[in-house]
Tab-separated table of C-alpha atoms and ligand atoms in Angstrom:
chain	number	residue	atom	x	y	z
A	1	MET	CA	28.526	25.943	35.533
A	2	ASP	CA	26.354	28.576	37.167
A	3	PRO	CA	26.370	28.023	40.946
A	4	ASP	CA	22.810	29.281	41.363
A	5	ALA	CA	21.552	26.757	38.831
A	6	LEU	CA	23.314	24.000	40.778
A	7	ASP	CA	21.813	25.207	44.057
A	8	ALA	CA	18.351	25.336	42.495
A	9	VAL	CA	18.371	21.608	41.687
A	10	ASP	CA	20.178	20.467	44.848
A	11	PRO	CA	17.918	17.878	46.527
A	12	LEU	CA	19.317	18.769	49.979
A	13	ARG	CA	18.918	22.543	49.624
A	14	GLY	CA	16.141	22.674	52.245
A	15	PHE	CA	18.523	21.616	55.019
A	16	ARG	CA	20.428	24.915	55.115
A	17	GLU	CA	17.505	26.631	56.799
A	18	ARG	CA	17.587	24.099	59.632
A	19	PHE	CA	20.838	25.756	60.759
A	20	VAL	CA	21.465	29.132	62.353
A	21	ILE	CA	22.879	31.356	59.599
A	22	ASP	CA	23.907	34.415	61.544
A	23	ASP	CA	25.623	36.255	58.680
A	24	PRO	CA	24.202	35.333	55.256
A	25	ASN	CA	27.248	36.813	53.513
A	26	LEU	CA	29.771	34.729	55.412
A	27	VAL	CA	31.347	32.001	53.259
A	28	TYR	CA	31.812	29.238	55.812
A	29	LEU	CA	34.144	26.530	54.563
A	30	ASP	CA	35.282	25.141	57.885
A	31	GLY	CA	32.465	22.770	58.784
A	32	ASN	CA	35.093	20.020	59.011
A	33	SER	CA	36.606	21.827	61.983
A	34	LEU	CA	33.449	23.076	63.707
A	35	GLY	CA	30.044	22.405	62.218
A	36	ARG	CA	27.319	25.048	62.291
A	37	LEU	CA	24.659	25.212	64.986
A	38	PRO	CA	21.388	23.417	64.129
A	39	ILE	CA	18.350	25.477	65.160
A	40	LYS	CA	16.945	22.511	67.101
A	41	THR	CA	20.176	22.269	69.089
A	42	ARG	CA	19.738	25.749	70.444
A	43	GLU	CA	16.240	24.763	71.593
A	44	ARG	CA	17.530	21.517	73.088
A	45	ILE	CA	20.230	23.270	75.100
A	46	ASN	CA	17.637	25.698	76.437
A	47	GLN	CA	15.379	22.829	77.352
A	48	VAL	CA	18.039	20.738	79.111
A	49	ALA	CA	19.565	23.650	81.014
A	50	GLY	CA	16.508	25.870	81.464
A	51	GLN	CA	13.943	23.210	82.266
A	52	GLU	CA	15.500	19.857	83.125
A	53	TRP	CA	18.488	21.060	85.120
A	54	ALA	CA	16.624	24.054	86.542
A	55	ALA	CA	13.519	22.188	87.672
A	56	ASP	CA	14.390	18.509	87.878
A	57	LEU	CA	17.788	18.966	89.530
A	58	VAL	CA	19.310	15.642	90.478
A	59	ARG	CA	16.082	13.860	89.520
A	60	GLY	CA	17.030	14.700	85.925
A	61	TRP	CA	19.446	11.759	85.954
A	62	GLY	CA	16.481	9.495	85.288
A	63	LYS	CA	16.285	11.108	81.834
A	64	TRP	CA	19.992	11.607	81.306
A	65	PHE	CA	21.570	8.394	82.500
A	66	ASP	CA	21.350	6.370	79.285
A	67	LEU	CA	22.213	9.249	76.925
A	68	PRO	CA	25.711	7.899	76.047
A	69	GLN	CA	24.155	4.606	74.893
A	70	ARG	CA	21.069	6.112	73.248
A	71	LEU	CA	23.113	8.575	71.217
A	72	GLY	CA	25.592	5.799	70.445
A	73	GLY	CA	22.708	3.811	68.964
A	74	LYS	CA	21.869	6.671	66.590
A	75	ILE	CA	25.480	7.157	65.533
A	76	ALA	CA	25.721	3.383	65.001
A	77	GLU	CA	23.110	3.752	62.276
A	78	ILE	CA	25.319	6.293	60.482
A	79	ILE	CA	28.440	4.123	60.645
A	80	GLY	CA	26.973	0.711	59.876
A	81	ALA	CA	27.209	-0.799	63.360
A	82	HIS	CA	24.811	-2.433	65.842
A	83	PRO	CA	23.318	-0.019	68.407
A	84	ASP	CA	25.014	-1.860	71.293
A	85	GLU	CA	28.459	-1.361	69.755
A	86	VAL	CA	28.719	2.426	70.096
A	87	ILE	CA	28.781	4.840	73.043
A	88	VAL	CA	29.436	8.557	73.312
A	89	CYS	CA	31.988	9.619	75.920
A	90	ASP	CA	35.233	11.531	76.463
A	91	SER	CA	37.269	13.077	73.634
A	92	THR	CA	38.471	11.328	70.487
A	93	THR	CA	42.042	11.238	71.762
A	94	VAL	CA	41.031	9.681	75.085
A	95	ASN	CA	38.885	7.101	73.277
A	96	LEU	CA	41.798	6.240	71.004
A	97	TYR	CA	43.986	5.800	74.055
A	98	LYS	CA	41.517	3.461	75.732
A	99	LEU	CA	40.865	1.305	72.672
A	100	ALA	CA	44.436	1.149	71.357
A	101	HIS	CA	45.756	0.308	74.821
A	102	ALA	CA	43.130	-2.415	75.244
A	103	ALA	CA	43.931	-3.854	71.805
A	104	MET	CA	47.669	-3.950	72.546
A	105	ARG	CA	47.077	-5.764	75.822
A	106	ALA	CA	44.753	-8.273	74.162
A	107	GLN	CA	47.296	-9.123	71.487
A	108	GLY	CA	49.678	-11.060	73.706
A	109	GLY	CA	53.227	-11.269	72.372
A	110	ARG	CA	52.703	-8.651	69.657
A	111	ASN	CA	53.934	-5.201	70.647
A	112	GLN	CA	53.896	-3.046	67.523
A	113	VAL	CA	51.356	-0.460	66.462
A	114	VAL	CA	51.314	0.487	62.796
A	115	THR	CA	49.892	3.799	61.629
A	116	ASP	CA	50.558	6.230	58.796
A	117	ALA	CA	52.137	9.638	58.416
A	118	LEU	CA	48.817	11.258	57.415
A	119	ASN	CA	47.196	10.445	60.737
A	120	PHE	CA	46.078	13.240	63.064
A	121	PRO	CA	48.937	14.405	65.326
A	122	SER	CA	46.937	13.966	68.539
A	123	ASP	CA	46.378	10.328	67.548
A	124	LEU	CA	50.110	9.905	67.010
A	125	TYR	CA	50.850	11.449	70.404
A	126	ALA	CA	48.403	9.125	72.159
A	127	LEU	CA	49.969	6.129	70.389
A	128	GLN	CA	53.474	7.298	71.298
A	129	GLY	CA	52.334	7.477	74.926
A	130	ILE	CA	50.872	3.972	74.789
A	131	VAL	CA	53.939	2.282	73.301
A	132	HIS	CA	56.112	4.244	75.718
A	133	GLY	CA	54.075	2.941	78.645
A	134	LEU	CA	53.744	-0.643	77.423
A	135	GLY	CA	57.242	-0.996	75.992
A	136	GLY	CA	56.168	-1.388	72.370
A	137	GLN	CA	56.972	0.264	69.061
A	138	LEU	CA	55.149	2.644	66.781
A	139	GLU	CA	55.689	2.108	63.061
A	140	LEU	CA	54.841	4.926	60.682
A	141	VAL	CA	53.934	4.143	57.066
A	142	ALA	CA	55.208	7.042	54.956
A	143	SER	CA	53.298	8.921	52.293
A	144	ASP	CA	55.113	9.292	48.963
A	145	ASP	CA	53.347	12.486	47.960
A	146	GLU	CA	52.083	13.845	51.310
A	147	ILE	CA	48.580	13.416	49.916
A	148	SER	CA	47.852	9.686	49.947
A	149	ILE	CA	48.987	6.354	51.372
A	150	ASP	CA	49.787	3.435	49.107
A	151	PRO	CA	47.979	0.410	50.640
A	152	SER	CA	50.769	-1.958	49.600
A	153	ARG	CA	53.061	-0.055	51.963
A	154	ILE	CA	50.736	-0.911	54.838
A	155	ALA	CA	50.815	-4.595	53.920
A	156	ASP	CA	54.632	-4.458	53.769
A	157	ARG	CA	54.889	-2.919	57.208
A	158	LEU	CA	52.652	-5.440	59.013
A	159	ASN	CA	54.210	-8.594	60.420
A	160	GLN	CA	53.819	-11.153	63.208
A	161	ARG	CA	54.753	-8.483	65.766
A	162	SER	CA	51.965	-6.111	64.734
A	163	ALA	CA	49.219	-5.895	67.349
A	164	LEU	CA	47.209	-3.084	65.843
A	165	PHE	CA	46.825	-0.977	62.726
A	166	THR	CA	45.196	2.400	63.202
A	167	ALA	CA	44.648	5.327	60.838
A	168	SER	CA	42.300	8.159	60.007
A	169	HIS	CA	39.689	7.034	57.493
A	170	VAL	CA	39.944	10.497	55.923
A	171	SER	CA	43.157	12.393	56.490
A	172	PHE	CA	42.695	15.749	58.232
A	173	LYS	CA	45.103	17.562	55.936
A	174	SER	CA	44.860	16.184	52.412
A	175	GLY	CA	41.366	14.694	52.625
A	176	PHE	CA	42.680	11.333	51.347
A	177	MET	CA	40.270	8.475	52.066
A	178	HIS	CA	41.534	4.968	52.763
A	179	ASP	CA	39.666	1.967	51.387
A	180	MET	CA	38.624	0.883	54.867
A	181	GLY	CA	37.283	-2.531	53.894
A	182	ALA	CA	40.326	-3.527	51.850
A	183	VAL	CA	42.871	-2.254	54.390
A	184	THR	CA	41.027	-3.967	57.255
A	185	GLU	CA	41.189	-7.232	55.334
A	186	THR	CA	44.957	-6.848	54.860
A	187	VAL	CA	45.377	-6.045	58.561
A	188	HIS	CA	43.428	-9.146	59.586
A	189	ALA	CA	45.399	-11.343	57.219
A	190	LYS	CA	48.489	-10.366	59.219
A	191	GLY	CA	46.799	-11.113	62.540
A	192	ALA	CA	46.448	-7.525	63.711
A	193	LEU	CA	43.364	-5.615	64.848
A	194	ALA	CA	42.060	-2.561	62.958
A	195	LEU	CA	41.099	0.711	64.664
A	196	TRP	CA	39.785	3.527	62.478
A	197	ASP	CA	39.460	7.201	63.367
A	198	LEU	CA	36.279	8.417	61.664
A	199	SER	CA	36.527	12.066	62.748
A	200	HIS	CA	36.798	13.455	59.236
A	201	SER	CA	34.406	11.029	57.560
A	202	VAL	CA	31.485	10.425	59.916
A	203	GLY	CA	28.316	12.136	58.745
A	204	VAL	CA	29.617	12.869	55.294
A	205	THR	CA	30.549	9.539	53.740
A	206	PRO	CA	29.045	6.039	53.975
A	207	ILE	CA	30.769	3.831	56.557
A	208	ARG	CA	29.899	0.158	57.033
A	209	LEU	CA	31.927	-0.979	60.034
A	210	ASN	CA	30.230	-4.373	60.409
A	211	GLU	CA	30.268	-5.192	56.725
A	212	TRP	CA	33.942	-4.264	56.500
A	213	GLY	CA	34.833	-6.347	59.548
A	214	VAL	CA	36.231	-3.417	61.525
A	215	ASP	CA	37.253	-4.195	65.108
A	216	LEU	CA	37.396	-0.763	66.704
A	217	ALA	CA	36.622	2.831	65.796
A	218	ILE	CA	36.492	6.291	67.296
A	219	GLY	CA	35.308	9.644	66.008
A	220	CYS	CA	34.453	13.193	66.655
A	221	THR	CA	30.979	14.749	66.882
A	222	TYR	CA	31.700	18.454	66.448
A	223	LYS	CA	32.754	18.322	62.772
A	224	TYR	CA	30.237	17.002	60.224
A	225	LEU	CA	27.862	15.851	62.992
A	226	ASN	CA	27.484	19.473	64.167
A	227	GLY	CA	27.530	18.592	67.877
A	228	GLY	CA	29.096	21.848	69.110
A	229	PRO	CA	32.531	22.966	70.315
A	230	GLY	CA	34.237	20.257	72.365
A	231	ALA	CA	31.274	17.870	72.147
A	232	PRO	CA	32.215	14.398	73.402
A	233	ALA	CA	33.364	11.754	70.935
A	234	PHE	CA	32.114	8.244	70.224
A	235	LEU	CA	33.743	4.855	70.265
A	236	PHE	CA	32.862	1.544	68.626
A	237	VAL	CA	33.876	-1.958	69.690
A	238	ARG	CA	32.546	-4.862	67.634
A	239	ARG	CA	30.357	-7.276	69.584
A	240	GLY	CA	32.747	-10.233	69.508
A	241	LEU	CA	35.562	-8.211	71.089
A	242	GLN	CA	33.718	-6.283	73.786
A	243	ASP	CA	34.155	-8.709	76.645
A	244	ARG	CA	37.729	-9.571	75.690
A	245	LEU	CA	39.042	-6.031	75.968
A	246	GLN	CA	39.866	-4.185	79.188
A	247	SER	CA	39.793	-0.423	79.443
A	248	PRO	CA	43.037	0.978	80.870
A	249	ILE	CA	40.989	3.500	82.889
A	250	TRP	CA	38.719	1.886	85.409
A	251	GLY	CA	35.983	4.251	86.553
A	252	TRP	CA	32.560	3.938	88.093
A	253	PHE	CA	30.626	4.462	84.840
A	254	GLY	CA	32.433	1.459	83.351
A	255	GLN	CA	31.604	-0.646	86.387
A	256	THR	CA	28.777	-3.236	86.348
A	257	ASP	CA	26.686	-1.354	88.882
A	258	PRO	CA	27.989	2.151	89.615
A	259	PHE	CA	25.369	2.927	92.225
A	260	ALA	CA	26.121	-0.144	94.319
A	261	PHE	CA	29.275	1.781	95.333
A	262	GLY	CA	31.145	-1.490	95.739
A	263	LEU	CA	34.812	-1.163	96.676
A	264	ASP	CA	36.150	-3.343	93.860
A	265	TYR	CA	36.011	-2.764	90.146
A	266	ALA	CA	34.190	-5.249	87.952
A	267	ALA	CA	34.029	-4.282	84.277
A	268	SER	CA	30.516	-3.885	82.989
A	269	CYS	CA	29.470	-6.121	80.102
A	270	GLY	CA	29.515	-4.707	76.609
A	271	VAL	CA	30.854	-1.488	75.192
A	272	SER	CA	29.907	0.550	78.304
A	273	ARG	CA	33.020	-0.762	80.073
A	274	PHE	CA	34.864	1.909	78.093
A	275	MET	CA	33.053	4.705	79.906
A	276	VAL	CA	34.950	6.301	82.755
A	277	GLY	CA	33.241	9.045	84.782
A	278	THR	CA	30.068	11.133	84.788
A	279	PRO	CA	28.932	12.034	81.249
A	280	PRO	CA	28.783	15.763	80.301
A	281	ILE	CA	25.010	15.967	79.843
A	282	LEU	CA	24.742	19.477	78.368
A	283	SER	CA	27.258	18.664	75.637
A	284	LEU	CA	25.810	15.228	75.027
A	285	ALA	CA	22.274	16.560	74.657
A	286	ALA	CA	23.533	19.079	72.096
A	287	ILE	CA	24.752	16.290	69.791
A	288	GLU	CA	21.408	14.640	69.137
A	289	PRO	CA	19.628	17.147	66.844
A	290	GLY	CA	22.640	17.244	64.489
A	291	VAL	CA	22.716	13.459	64.280
A	292	ASP	CA	18.970	13.433	63.598
A	293	LEU	CA	19.508	15.798	60.653
A	294	ILE	CA	22.084	13.439	59.144
A	295	LEU	CA	19.708	10.484	59.534
A	296	GLU	CA	16.876	12.472	57.979
A	297	ALA	CA	18.908	13.570	54.948
A	298	GLY	CA	20.452	10.122	54.469
A	299	ILE	CA	24.149	9.465	54.176
A	300	GLY	CA	23.870	8.414	50.520
A	301	ALA	CA	22.406	11.761	49.463
A	302	ILE	CA	24.917	13.629	51.618
A	303	ARG	CA	27.861	11.813	50.014
A	304	GLU	CA	26.423	12.446	46.553
A	305	LYS	CA	26.292	16.187	47.197
A	306	SER	CA	29.681	16.210	48.892
A	307	ARG	CA	31.295	14.560	45.874
A	308	SER	CA	29.605	16.943	43.514
A	309	GLN	CA	30.626	19.988	45.570
A	310	THR	CA	34.264	18.975	46.033
A	311	ALA	CA	34.438	18.209	42.288
A	312	TYR	CA	32.978	21.653	41.572
A	313	LEU	CA	35.591	23.220	43.834
A	314	VAL	CA	38.389	21.349	42.050
A	315	GLN	CA	37.020	22.541	38.683
A	316	LEU	CA	37.045	26.133	39.918
A	317	TRP	CA	40.622	25.663	41.170
A	318	GLU	CA	41.685	24.514	37.700
A	319	LYS	CA	40.041	27.497	36.079
A	320	HIS	CA	40.904	30.316	38.494
A	321	LEU	CA	43.584	29.315	40.967
A	322	ALA	CA	46.088	26.949	39.345
A	323	SER	CA	47.525	29.748	37.202
A	324	LEU	CA	48.002	31.869	40.340
A	325	GLY	CA	50.436	29.375	41.869
A	326	VAL	CA	47.898	27.450	43.962
A	327	ALA	CA	48.543	23.691	44.029
A	328	LEU	CA	45.939	20.987	44.616
A	329	LYS	CA	46.966	19.054	47.744
A	330	SER	CA	44.096	16.573	47.760
A	331	PRO	CA	43.467	13.462	45.659
A	332	PRO	CA	42.095	14.555	42.250
A	333	ASP	CA	39.827	11.484	42.236
A	334	ALA	CA	36.610	12.243	44.168
A	335	THR	CA	36.163	8.595	45.182
A	336	ARG	CA	39.428	8.740	47.173
A	337	ARG	CA	38.629	11.999	48.890
A	338	GLY	CA	36.517	13.029	51.893
A	339	SER	CA	34.607	16.296	51.985
A	340	HIS	CA	37.418	18.815	52.199
A	341	VAL	CA	39.920	19.968	49.631
A	342	SER	CA	43.383	21.267	50.459
A	343	PHE	CA	45.363	23.787	48.493
A	344	GLY	CA	49.034	24.644	48.772
A	345	HIS	CA	50.560	28.083	48.398
A	346	PRO	CA	53.769	29.480	49.929
A	347	GLU	CA	51.704	32.383	51.346
A	348	ALA	CA	48.890	30.144	52.657
A	349	LEU	CA	49.033	31.594	56.173
A	350	ARG	CA	48.736	35.223	55.093
A	351	ILE	CA	46.124	34.353	52.461
A	352	ALA	CA	44.039	32.651	55.167
A	353	LYS	CA	44.312	35.757	57.324
A	354	ALA	CA	43.223	38.030	54.465
A	355	LEU	CA	40.289	35.740	53.617
A	356	ILE	CA	39.087	35.617	57.205
A	357	GLU	CA	39.691	39.217	58.226
A	358	LYS	CA	38.948	41.081	55.005
A	359	MET	CA	36.948	38.864	52.684
A	360	ASN	CA	34.438	37.214	55.046
A	361	VAL	CA	35.542	33.729	53.972
A	362	ILE	CA	36.457	31.093	56.546
A	363	PRO	CA	38.711	28.285	55.371
A	364	ASP	CA	41.488	27.105	57.666
A	365	PHE	CA	45.227	27.032	57.590
A	366	ARG	CA	47.274	23.927	58.286
A	367	ALA	CA	51.018	24.388	58.657
A	368	PRO	CA	53.210	24.815	56.773
A	369	ASP	CA	51.455	25.843	53.523
A	370	ASN	CA	47.962	24.331	53.404
A	371	LEU	CA	44.578	26.005	53.073
A	372	ARG	CA	41.656	23.664	53.683
A	373	PHE	CA	38.205	24.236	52.234
A	374	GLY	CA	35.783	22.028	54.141
A	375	ILE	CA	32.400	21.370	52.619
A	376	SER	CA	29.545	20.353	54.862
A	377	PRO	CA	26.833	19.433	52.360
A	378	LEU	CA	23.859	19.970	54.660
A	379	TYR	CA	24.401	23.718	54.605
A	380	ALA	CA	27.126	24.557	52.050
A	381	THR	CA	25.900	26.080	48.797
A	382	TYR	CA	27.536	26.064	45.376
A	383	ARG	CA	27.244	29.842	45.429
A	384	GLU	CA	29.342	29.940	48.618
A	385	ILE	CA	32.027	27.737	47.101
A	386	HIS	CA	32.108	29.940	44.012
A	387	GLN	CA	32.443	33.093	46.127
A	388	GLY	CA	35.147	31.477	48.233
A	389	VAL	CA	37.244	30.749	45.139
A	390	GLU	CA	36.613	34.211	43.647
A	391	ARG	CA	37.782	35.939	46.816
A	392	PHE	CA	40.737	33.560	47.163
A	393	ALA	CA	41.866	34.498	43.635
A	394	GLU	CA	41.368	38.187	44.343
A	395	VAL	CA	43.514	38.081	47.495
A	396	ILE	CA	46.369	36.610	45.455
A	397	ARG	CA	45.900	38.794	42.376
A	398	ARG	CA	45.851	42.011	44.378
A	399	ARG	CA	48.467	40.726	46.810
A	400	GLN	CA	46.171	41.616	49.699
A	401	TYR	CA	47.917	39.083	51.924
A	402	GLU	CA	50.909	41.422	52.093
A	403	GLU	CA	49.006	43.513	54.633
A	404	TYR	CA	49.167	40.641	57.139
A	405	SER	CA	51.978	39.403	59.332
A	406	GLU	CA	53.649	36.022	59.009
A	407	THR	CA	53.151	35.205	62.676
A	408	ARG	CA	50.997	32.157	63.155
A	409	PRO	CA	48.119	32.731	65.616
A	410	SER	CA	47.907	30.227	68.490
A	411	VAL	CA	44.707	28.730	67.039
A	412	THR	CA	44.304	28.172	63.287
B	501	PLP	C1	39.381	16.391	64.994
B	501	PLP	C2	40.098	15.109	65.137
B	501	PLP	C3	40.400	14.622	66.412
B	501	PLP	C4	40.011	15.404	67.630
B	501	PLP	O1	40.462	14.848	68.812
B	501	PLP	P1	39.913	15.411	70.193
B	501	PLP	O2	40.528	14.538	71.197
B	501	PLP	O3	38.414	15.311	70.161
B	501	PLP	O4	40.357	16.815	70.311
B	501	PLP	C5	41.046	13.401	66.502
B	501	PLP	N1	41.386	12.711	65.383
B	501	PLP	C6	41.112	13.170	64.145
B	501	PLP	C7	41.468	12.363	62.940
B	501	PLP	C8	40.482	14.399	63.981
B	501	PLP	O5	40.205	14.861	62.763
């Protein structure tokens, strides 16, 4: 299928020009690691720094104070939650720590956390730290093929000692997507709470936390939400749980009345008790225009395009890459996949280097042998995907990767 013909009939094609496209020839397939800069965001940063900070100084707090809740309300709309169930604060890892710790403490005699081997390493580290501190155990559900998790294995692993199940909705490496509603139901049937990491699915796939009965969730804003490098994360606590959970980090922004400067901590009501210290206003302000773009485009249309584009990429793999020794490391079924596709090749590291340094294509490399092609439907074109695959094939055919060293850079 001709990529230009597909681009011509793409209902979301107008959104690409809402982003800064600095180099029109760059094939950017890493929007799942760092989303592009929306044009409005650049204006917003200038406004908040150049006008509000510059002129309003400390008086600016009148405008800034409720930003974590206001932005949370907008993200809630994207993830199927009530506006008072979501706030934006801290990093994803810190939010996982706070919520998983709180869930463990609330679960009385149960001291196990169950997760799976496809979860994000930072999540696993945070969980290891929690069970170390609380004297519990972390149980890891294995993946049979390193691509997906069999839900029956989760059910088998849960028992009357399980306090919490937590996993990435979409796995960072293979792109596998759990059936969040079904798994949450299984988790509840065993008396455990469910905490989902939405980092690789928010903004690109429909999520209905309330409908699916989810207890807790966290997620990142700098991937498909295009919030900017290191933008703070969000957290969700369902209404019925909010006043039963205690944050393990007691700070003044989680206190009932921070500016009373009382000497004793009293947890604020609602989800805001999971805030800790002063919110990073410049980074927070930069998140909003990207979230507005997602709301404007509509998550249904975004998912539709994402599915079509990942399917197109898989078709091109079959035609041009499979015969060159490239393996598909993502679920072949688009309904079980997020918006990135992983490929395996023994020379993945050097191929990634050649693509980035010589071919003006940006995928990313995930050790030991994975190349990820992330597709952010608001700005990715079919033409770009086609060029990415063409150049990928060329690097292998001409053995261009041989010019690069096998040393892994410190950031990939
Ligand atoms: C990107 C990502 C994170 C990022 O964590 P930070 O603490 O924000 O660095 C966490 N979990 C998952 C699943 C991710 O994909």
